[in-house]
Short mmCIF file of C-alpha atoms in Angstrom, two decimals:
data_model
loop_
_atom_site.label_atom_id
_atom_site.label_comp_id
_atom_site.label_asym_id
_atom_site.label_seq_id
_atom_site.Cartn_x
_atom_site.Cartn_y
_atom_site.Cartn_z
CA MET A 162 100.82 2.69 12.36
CA LYS A 163 96.89 1.42 12.02
CA LEU A 164 95.97 3.29 14.71
CA LYS A 165 97.43 6.36 13.84
CA ARG A 166 95.62 6.67 10.67
CA LEU A 167 91.99 5.99 12.81
CA GLY A 168 93.20 8.16 15.54
CA ILE A 169 93.59 11.15 12.39
CA ILE A 170 90.80 9.94 10.80
CA ALA A 171 88.33 10.01 13.77
CA ALA A 172 90.46 13.63 14.80
CA LEU A 173 88.95 14.32 10.98
CA LEU A 174 85.47 13.01 12.31
CA LEU A 175 85.08 14.80 14.93
CA LEU A 176 86.72 18.21 12.94
CA ILE A 177 83.02 17.47 10.55
CA ALA A 178 80.71 17.13 13.17
CA LEU A 179 81.29 19.55 14.97
CA PRO A 180 79.77 22.73 13.33
CA THR A 181 77.07 20.41 11.76
CA LEU A 182 76.75 19.97 16.19
CA ALA A 183 76.94 23.25 16.92
CA GLN A 184 74.26 24.75 14.19
CA ASP A 185 72.17 21.63 16.11
CA SER A 186 71.72 23.78 19.19
CA THR A 187 70.62 26.95 19.47
CA THR A 188 71.20 29.19 23.16
CA ILE A 189 69.09 32.56 24.03
CA THR A 190 69.05 35.00 26.92
CA TRP A 191 66.15 35.42 28.62
CA LEU A 192 65.99 39.38 30.71
CA SER A 193 64.34 38.72 33.05
CA LEU A 194 63.07 39.42 37.07
CA GLY A 195 64.83 36.78 39.52
CA TRP A 196 62.18 34.54 39.74
CA PRO A 197 62.67 30.79 40.10
CA VAL A 198 62.67 29.88 36.21
CA ASP A 199 66.04 27.00 36.43
CA ASP A 200 63.42 24.39 36.88
CA VAL A 201 60.99 25.69 33.61
CA ILE A 202 64.18 26.49 31.59
CA ALA A 203 64.82 23.06 32.30
CA GLU A 204 61.72 20.98 31.18
CA PHE A 205 61.20 23.37 28.21
CA GLU A 206 65.04 22.39 27.24
CA ALA A 207 64.00 19.32 28.03
CA GLN A 208 61.13 19.50 25.37
CA ASN A 209 63.45 21.22 22.21
CA PRO A 210 67.07 19.49 23.18
CA ASP A 211 68.28 21.92 20.66
CA ILE A 212 67.69 25.37 22.24
CA ASN A 213 69.04 26.34 25.13
CA VAL A 214 68.01 28.67 27.95
CA GLU A 215 70.45 31.02 29.98
CA ALA A 216 68.00 32.90 32.31
CA GLU A 217 69.64 36.97 33.00
CA GLN A 218 68.09 37.91 36.20
CA VAL A 219 67.89 40.72 37.37
CA GLY A 220 65.74 44.23 39.84
CA PHE A 221 62.70 45.22 39.62
CA ASN A 222 63.62 48.71 38.05
CA ASP A 223 67.66 47.49 37.10
CA LEU A 224 65.06 45.26 34.51
CA PHE A 225 63.63 48.39 33.08
CA ALA A 226 66.96 50.10 32.63
CA GLN A 227 67.89 47.57 31.24
CA ILE A 228 65.76 47.26 28.28
CA GLN A 229 65.69 50.75 27.63
CA VAL A 230 69.48 50.96 27.10
CA ARG A 231 70.06 47.52 25.57
CA LEU A 232 66.30 47.24 22.66
CA GLY A 233 67.39 50.96 22.30
CA ALA A 234 70.86 50.45 21.14
CA ARG A 235 68.43 48.09 18.85
CA SER A 236 71.22 44.21 19.43
CA SER A 237 70.43 41.77 19.58
CA VAL A 238 70.56 40.27 23.65
CA PRO A 239 68.92 39.65 25.31
CA ASP A 240 66.55 37.23 23.28
CA VAL A 241 63.07 37.71 24.97
CA ILE A 242 63.16 39.91 27.76
CA SER A 243 59.80 39.93 30.14
CA VAL A 244 57.59 43.07 30.37
CA ASP A 245 55.16 45.14 32.74
CA VAL A 246 52.12 45.20 30.65
CA PRO A 247 51.75 48.57 29.97
CA LEU A 248 55.12 49.39 28.49
CA VAL A 249 54.28 47.58 25.53
CA SER A 250 53.01 50.25 23.50
CA ALA A 251 56.09 51.32 24.36
CA TYR A 252 58.51 49.19 23.40
CA ALA A 253 56.28 48.37 20.65
CA PHE A 254 56.29 52.00 18.80
CA ARG A 255 60.15 52.21 19.29
CA ASN A 256 60.01 48.55 16.62
CA TRP A 257 62.07 46.88 20.32
CA LEU A 258 59.43 43.93 19.75
CA LEU A 259 59.02 41.25 17.53
CA PRO A 260 55.14 41.31 16.41
CA LEU A 261 53.62 38.06 17.98
CA ASP A 262 49.93 36.57 15.86
CA PRO A 263 51.77 34.78 13.46
CA VAL A 264 53.14 33.02 16.92
CA PHE A 265 49.49 31.67 18.19
CA THR A 266 46.08 29.47 16.88
CA GLY A 267 43.18 31.33 17.21
CA ASP A 268 41.50 28.97 20.51
CA GLU A 269 45.72 30.09 22.00
CA VAL A 270 44.45 32.96 21.75
CA GLU A 271 41.12 32.52 23.51
CA ASP A 272 42.35 31.06 25.90
CA TRP A 273 44.12 34.16 28.11
CA LEU A 274 42.06 36.26 29.61
CA PRO A 275 40.54 39.12 27.19
CA ALA A 276 42.32 41.98 29.05
CA ALA A 277 45.41 40.54 29.21
CA VAL A 278 45.46 40.41 24.80
CA ASP A 279 44.68 44.18 24.71
CA ALA A 280 47.29 44.69 27.62
CA GLY A 281 49.60 42.91 25.18
CA SER A 282 48.87 44.34 21.82
CA TYR A 283 49.70 47.54 20.50
CA GLU A 284 47.58 49.31 17.49
CA GLY A 285 45.45 45.54 16.95
CA THR A 286 48.78 43.84 16.34
CA LEU A 287 50.30 41.07 19.62
CA TYR A 288 53.64 42.02 20.75
CA ALA A 289 53.56 40.27 24.14
CA ALA A 290 52.41 36.94 24.88
CA PRO A 291 50.68 36.81 28.50
CA VAL A 292 52.28 34.99 30.49
CA SER A 293 50.76 36.53 34.36
CA THR A 294 47.62 37.77 34.74
CA SER A 295 46.51 39.82 38.45
CA THR A 296 43.51 41.34 40.51
CA GLN A 297 42.32 42.63 43.50
CA LEU A 298 41.09 42.37 46.63
CA LEU A 299 39.90 42.44 50.14
CA PHE A 300 41.64 41.28 53.29
CA TYR A 301 40.41 41.92 56.55
CA ASN A 302 41.67 40.88 59.75
CA SER A 303 38.53 39.52 61.87
CA GLY A 304 39.60 40.65 65.43
CA CYS A 305 39.34 44.27 65.39
CA PHE A 306 35.75 43.24 63.55
CA ASP A 307 34.92 41.85 66.42
CA ARG A 308 36.45 44.81 68.74
CA ALA A 309 34.82 46.91 66.96
CA GLY A 310 31.53 45.31 67.06
CA LEU A 311 31.28 44.70 63.48
CA MET A 312 30.53 41.49 61.06
CA PRO A 313 33.39 40.92 58.54
CA PRO A 314 32.17 39.94 55.10
CA GLY A 315 31.56 36.89 53.28
CA ALA A 316 33.93 35.75 51.00
CA ASP A 317 31.81 36.58 48.10
CA ASP A 318 31.29 39.86 49.48
CA ARG A 319 31.64 42.68 47.40
CA LEU A 320 32.63 45.90 50.07
CA THR A 321 31.35 49.76 49.09
CA TRP A 322 34.03 52.19 49.10
CA GLU A 323 31.18 54.06 51.33
CA GLU A 324 30.82 51.05 53.97
CA ILE A 325 34.80 50.49 53.63
CA ALA A 326 35.16 54.28 54.98
CA ASP A 327 32.64 54.08 57.86
CA ILE A 328 34.02 50.48 59.13
CA ALA A 329 37.02 51.72 58.88
CA GLN A 330 37.18 54.67 60.55
CA GLN A 331 35.29 52.16 64.11
CA MET A 332 38.35 50.07 63.27
CA THR A 333 41.26 52.91 63.77
CA PHE A 334 42.47 51.98 67.42
CA ASP A 335 44.18 54.85 69.68
CA ASP A 336 45.88 53.00 72.49
CA ASP A 337 47.09 54.25 74.29
CA GLY A 338 46.01 57.94 73.64
CA ASP A 339 48.84 60.25 72.00
CA GLY A 340 46.74 61.17 68.72
CA THR A 341 49.16 58.81 67.05
CA PRO A 342 46.06 55.94 66.25
CA ASP A 343 48.72 53.01 67.10
CA VAL A 344 45.96 50.00 64.31
CA TRP A 345 44.81 51.55 61.62
CA GLY A 346 41.94 50.85 59.77
CA PHE A 347 42.88 50.34 56.58
CA ILE A 348 45.16 51.40 52.91
CA TRP A 349 46.06 50.38 49.61
CA GLU A 350 49.33 47.89 49.47
CA GLN A 351 50.25 50.17 46.85
CA MET A 352 49.16 53.40 48.66
CA VAL A 353 50.21 55.44 45.44
CA ARG A 354 50.74 53.61 41.90
CA ILE A 355 47.77 53.90 39.06
CA TYR A 356 48.14 49.93 38.95
CA GLN A 357 45.39 49.95 41.76
CA LEU A 358 44.28 53.46 42.29
CA GLN A 359 43.10 53.84 39.06
CA ALA A 360 39.90 51.50 39.75
CA LEU A 361 38.60 54.24 41.57
CA PRO A 362 37.69 56.45 39.44
CA GLU A 363 36.67 53.99 36.55
CA SER A 364 34.45 52.57 39.17
CA LEU A 365 32.44 56.08 39.09
CA GLY A 366 32.24 56.43 35.69
CA GLY A 367 36.41 57.39 35.01
CA ALA A 368 38.21 56.72 32.26
CA ALA A 369 42.30 55.90 32.43
CA ILE A 370 43.34 58.35 29.51
CA GLY A 371 41.75 60.06 26.39
CA GLU A 372 41.16 57.57 23.27
CA ASP A 373 44.08 58.65 21.45
CA GLY A 374 46.81 57.36 24.34
CA LEU A 375 47.58 60.27 25.21
CA THR A 376 45.22 62.75 26.45
CA VAL A 377 44.67 63.44 30.06
CA ASP A 378 43.24 66.75 29.77
CA GLY A 379 39.81 66.17 30.79
CA VAL A 380 40.22 62.72 31.29
CA ILE A 381 42.17 62.74 34.76
CA ASN A 382 40.92 65.80 36.35
CA SER A 383 37.19 65.27 35.23
CA GLN A 384 34.95 65.05 38.37
CA ALA A 385 34.76 60.96 38.12
CA TRP A 386 38.86 62.15 38.97
CA ILE A 387 37.91 65.06 41.46
CA ASP A 388 35.30 62.85 43.85
CA ALA A 389 37.11 59.75 43.59
CA PHE A 390 40.59 60.78 44.97
CA THR A 391 38.52 63.03 47.39
CA TYR A 392 37.80 60.06 48.49
CA TYR A 393 41.37 58.76 49.01
CA TYR A 394 42.07 62.32 50.43
CA ASN A 395 39.65 61.90 53.78
CA MET A 396 41.13 58.18 53.83
CA PHE A 397 44.11 59.75 54.85
CA ASN A 398 43.29 63.41 55.93
CA VAL A 399 39.34 63.58 57.09
CA TRP A 400 38.54 60.26 58.51
CA ASN A 401 42.43 59.77 59.45
CA ALA A 402 42.05 55.78 58.83
CA ALA A 403 45.05 55.11 56.89
CA PRO A 404 48.16 56.66 58.05
CA GLN A 405 50.56 59.04 55.49
CA GLY A 406 54.09 59.55 55.35
CA GLU A 407 57.01 57.70 53.31
CA GLU A 408 55.70 54.72 51.34
CA PHE A 409 55.52 51.37 52.97
CA TRP A 410 54.89 47.29 53.10
CA PRO A 411 50.68 46.75 53.70
CA ALA A 412 51.31 43.33 54.42
CA ASP A 413 53.31 43.16 57.00
CA ILE A 414 52.47 45.62 59.58
CA PHE A 415 48.88 43.90 57.87
CA GLU A 416 50.78 40.25 59.72
CA THR A 417 50.95 42.52 63.45
CA GLY A 418 48.07 43.14 63.34
CA ASN A 419 48.79 47.13 63.55
CA ILE A 420 46.34 47.05 59.84
CA CYS A 421 42.77 46.09 60.15
CA MET A 422 41.81 45.73 56.17
CA PHE A 423 43.69 46.43 53.22
CA VAL A 424 43.36 45.92 49.27
CA GLY A 425 46.16 43.98 47.68
CA GLY A 426 47.50 40.55 45.89
CA PRO A 427 46.24 37.39 46.17
CA TRP A 428 49.98 36.44 46.50
CA ASN A 429 49.20 37.92 49.66
CA ILE A 430 46.49 34.10 50.26
CA PRO A 431 49.70 31.65 50.27
CA ARG A 432 52.11 33.90 52.51
CA PHE A 433 49.60 34.82 55.00
CA ALA A 434 47.95 30.72 54.64
CA ASN A 435 52.49 29.76 55.06
CA ASN A 436 52.16 31.43 57.82
CA ALA A 437 52.98 29.80 61.20
CA ASP A 438 54.60 32.34 63.11
CA LEU A 439 51.47 34.64 62.05
CA ASP A 440 49.09 35.66 65.53
CA ILE A 441 46.14 37.31 63.76
CA GLU A 442 42.80 35.58 62.08
CA TRP A 443 41.88 36.55 59.26
CA GLY A 444 40.08 36.60 55.56
CA VAL A 445 39.50 37.84 52.26
CA SER A 446 36.17 39.08 50.77
CA ARG A 447 36.01 41.01 46.87
CA HIS A 448 36.74 44.49 45.35
CA PRO A 449 34.77 47.33 46.76
CA TYR A 450 32.90 49.18 44.46
CA PHE A 451 31.09 53.13 44.68
CA ALA A 452 27.52 52.75 46.22
CA ASP A 453 26.89 55.38 42.52
CA GLY A 454 29.21 52.90 40.34
CA GLU A 455 30.37 50.25 39.16
CA PRO A 456 31.83 46.89 40.49
CA ALA A 457 35.61 47.51 38.49
CA THR A 458 39.20 45.59 39.50
CA PRO A 459 42.92 45.76 38.64
CA THR A 460 44.45 43.92 35.92
CA GLY A 461 47.92 43.01 34.73
CA SER A 462 50.55 41.63 35.38
CA TRP A 463 54.11 40.23 33.23
CA HIS A 464 54.30 39.69 29.70
CA ILE A 465 56.57 38.40 27.94
CA GLY A 466 58.33 39.20 24.14
CA VAL A 467 60.92 39.18 21.74
CA ASN A 468 63.67 42.04 20.54
CA ALA A 469 62.42 42.98 17.21
CA ASN A 470 66.10 41.59 16.60
CA THR A 471 67.40 39.55 17.68
CA GLU A 472 69.88 36.76 16.36
CA ASN A 473 66.88 33.97 17.25
CA ARG A 474 63.69 35.03 16.24
CA ASP A 475 63.29 30.65 15.50
CA ALA A 476 64.35 29.08 19.05
CA ALA A 477 62.92 32.93 20.91
CA THR A 478 59.23 32.82 19.74
CA ARG A 479 59.47 28.68 20.44
CA PHE A 480 60.10 29.16 23.85
CA VAL A 481 58.04 32.27 24.26
CA HIS A 482 55.17 30.52 22.59
CA TRP A 483 56.04 27.41 25.67
CA LEU A 484 55.71 29.85 28.42
CA SER A 485 52.68 31.19 27.30
CA THR A 486 50.18 28.59 27.12
CA GLY A 487 49.72 24.61 27.67
CA GLU A 488 51.91 22.83 29.84
CA GLY A 489 54.43 25.42 30.05
CA ALA A 490 52.03 28.17 31.76
CA GLU A 491 50.54 25.47 33.79
CA MET A 492 54.25 25.18 35.06
CA TRP A 493 55.24 28.70 35.14
CA TRP A 494 51.94 29.00 37.77
CA ARG A 495 52.84 26.65 39.45
CA ASP A 496 57.16 26.49 39.34
CA GLY A 497 57.98 30.24 38.82
CA SER A 498 55.94 33.52 39.25
CA GLY A 499 53.31 31.50 41.04
CA ASP A 500 51.76 35.20 40.22
CA PHE A 501 48.51 34.30 38.37
CA PRO A 502 47.90 32.66 34.87
CA ALA A 503 46.32 34.22 31.90
CA GLN A 504 45.01 31.68 30.31
CA GLN A 505 41.67 30.64 30.63
CA SER A 506 42.23 27.13 31.47
CA VAL A 507 44.55 26.87 33.72
CA LEU A 508 43.21 29.35 36.00
CA ALA A 509 40.15 26.98 36.07
CA LEU A 510 42.42 24.69 37.85
CA PHE A 511 41.86 25.85 40.76
CA ALA A 512 38.39 25.14 40.68
CA THR A 513 39.26 21.09 41.41
CA GLU A 514 42.02 20.99 42.44
CA ALA A 515 42.54 19.54 46.18
CA GLU A 516 44.58 22.33 46.70
CA PHE A 517 42.10 24.63 46.95
CA ASP A 518 39.39 22.93 48.86
CA ALA A 519 39.94 24.35 52.08
CA LEU A 520 40.25 27.85 53.72
CA PRO A 521 42.34 29.52 53.12
CA MET A 522 43.81 29.02 50.59
CA SER A 523 40.05 28.09 49.08
CA TYR A 524 40.07 31.79 48.66
CA MET A 525 42.26 31.57 46.07
CA ARG A 526 39.23 30.53 44.21
CA THR A 527 37.71 33.38 44.79
CA ALA A 528 40.19 35.41 43.10
CA ALA A 529 40.72 33.10 40.31
CA ASP A 530 36.91 34.51 39.38
CA GLU A 531 37.51 37.74 40.04
CA ALA A 532 40.30 38.62 37.71
CA THR A 533 37.76 37.18 34.87
CA VAL A 534 35.31 40.21 36.39
CA ASN A 535 35.24 43.24 36.33
CA PRO A 536 38.92 43.73 34.99
CA ARG A 537 40.32 46.80 34.18
CA PRO A 538 43.66 47.23 32.84
CA ARG A 539 46.51 49.67 33.39
CA ALA A 540 45.93 52.87 30.41
CA VAL A 541 47.42 52.02 27.08
CA THR A 542 49.92 54.46 26.50
CA VAL A 543 53.01 54.96 24.80
CA GLY A 544 53.77 57.14 27.13
CA PHE A 545 53.10 54.99 30.22
CA LEU A 546 56.09 55.41 32.16
CA GLU A 547 55.31 59.11 32.26
CA TYR A 548 51.82 59.03 33.17
CA GLU A 549 53.07 55.83 36.01
CA GLN A 550 55.87 58.48 37.55
CA ILE A 551 53.38 61.88 36.86
CA LEU A 552 50.11 60.32 38.88
CA GLN A 553 51.74 59.18 41.43
CA ASN A 554 54.01 61.64 42.48
CA ILE A 555 50.82 63.54 42.59
CA PHE A 556 49.03 60.73 44.69
CA GLN A 557 51.21 60.92 47.51
CA ASP A 558 50.96 64.62 47.71
CA ILE A 559 47.35 64.33 47.95
CA ARG A 560 47.66 61.24 50.21
CA ASN A 561 49.77 63.42 52.68
CA GLY A 562 47.31 66.37 51.52
CA ALA A 563 47.70 68.55 48.68
CA ASP A 564 44.74 70.12 47.48
CA VAL A 565 43.08 67.29 45.10
CA GLU A 566 41.71 69.19 41.80
CA GLU A 567 44.88 71.69 41.72
CA SER A 568 46.89 68.49 42.04
CA LEU A 569 45.54 67.08 39.53
CA ASN A 570 44.90 69.80 37.76
CA LEU A 571 48.90 69.63 38.05
CA ALA A 572 49.58 66.50 36.66
CA VAL A 573 47.68 67.06 33.46
CA GLN A 574 50.09 70.29 32.79
CA ARG A 575 53.28 67.41 33.20
CA ILE A 576 51.48 64.57 31.52
CA GLU A 577 50.56 66.29 28.47
CA SER A 578 53.85 68.52 28.98
CA GLU A 579 55.14 65.49 27.93
CA MET A 580 53.42 63.49 25.99
CA ALA A 581 54.14 66.17 23.33
CA LYS A 582 56.65 64.53 22.31
CA TYR A 583 54.63 61.26 20.94
CA ARG A 584 52.05 63.52 19.35
#
């Protein structure tokens, strides 16, 4: 009888405790790409035992589609989303993201790269916290320079686009004489993407979009854009130093020795450094610029934001804060995305960590410095998706022989038409 009574008491105590236990633990969902997140989440949960993080990982295009559908329907899930930074304005405009200014101290904000803060803000309010940034470099095959009798640049050299054009033509080789090069002189890694190509007109003093974030007439058909994309056109159609056709990933062709130079991201440094089968000697120098202009280097990467309709605001903002500052930010760089950190304190580690003392990983120090100078984020506009897609199609047309001025004017007509719904 006594044992039965004790059992009843224990059951009653458990029933009383269950609501308390449930209240002590909050589960949030994080919608992101397929990064290796398990160790990062485990560390956050160890430091925050009252929060569980469930990662919902999808592909690149699916991420944008799911954000559109789920946040557009005012769903409370996911609680946290990874945000491609040029879309911050569009999401904030639609009231899909929670304002984050109260979450961070002034020192934490100052630790982020200024360009990353600006890109994560809309109308002066922070809506997405920077977790990563990016920059671009010139990668080259040293053997191509030897073959052409040229001296390759040093890590801190910055060639002009005019020099790139001259060198690329000298390093385009038709080995079998069939009229099609077997080795191409140059290409852009993201050959039709505004992320990488915007730096061309900006080096010549051009802007990405009008001050209102909606106007492109007089901007993307300005002389700076015409001159910049005439250069781009010539690389593919006049100098024949870069291949036309469908898009491909230049790093793959670079590794086989069939491209001599390409502008690409620092993620290629560990890729090439760790490729034991790579049979070329390669090097890195800084991002090119036009001789009559100024250096302009692409930047911008992934931020993280909180669903404005989350039912777990405290837990979601605590996770976002941890991942974008201090220890969490460093761990995300080392064990998560592997992308360049957006925090200046973490970027500084490239100068002190022994793994970056010797070539080729010391090229990461060049990249870390390049990320802090001349950074140019993509256009800040609520219509970025439309802006980007139209320009991508136009760049592909120019790459394959379409008239530059006519193409840019066509882009103006199409983008202005799309932007009308935001005015």
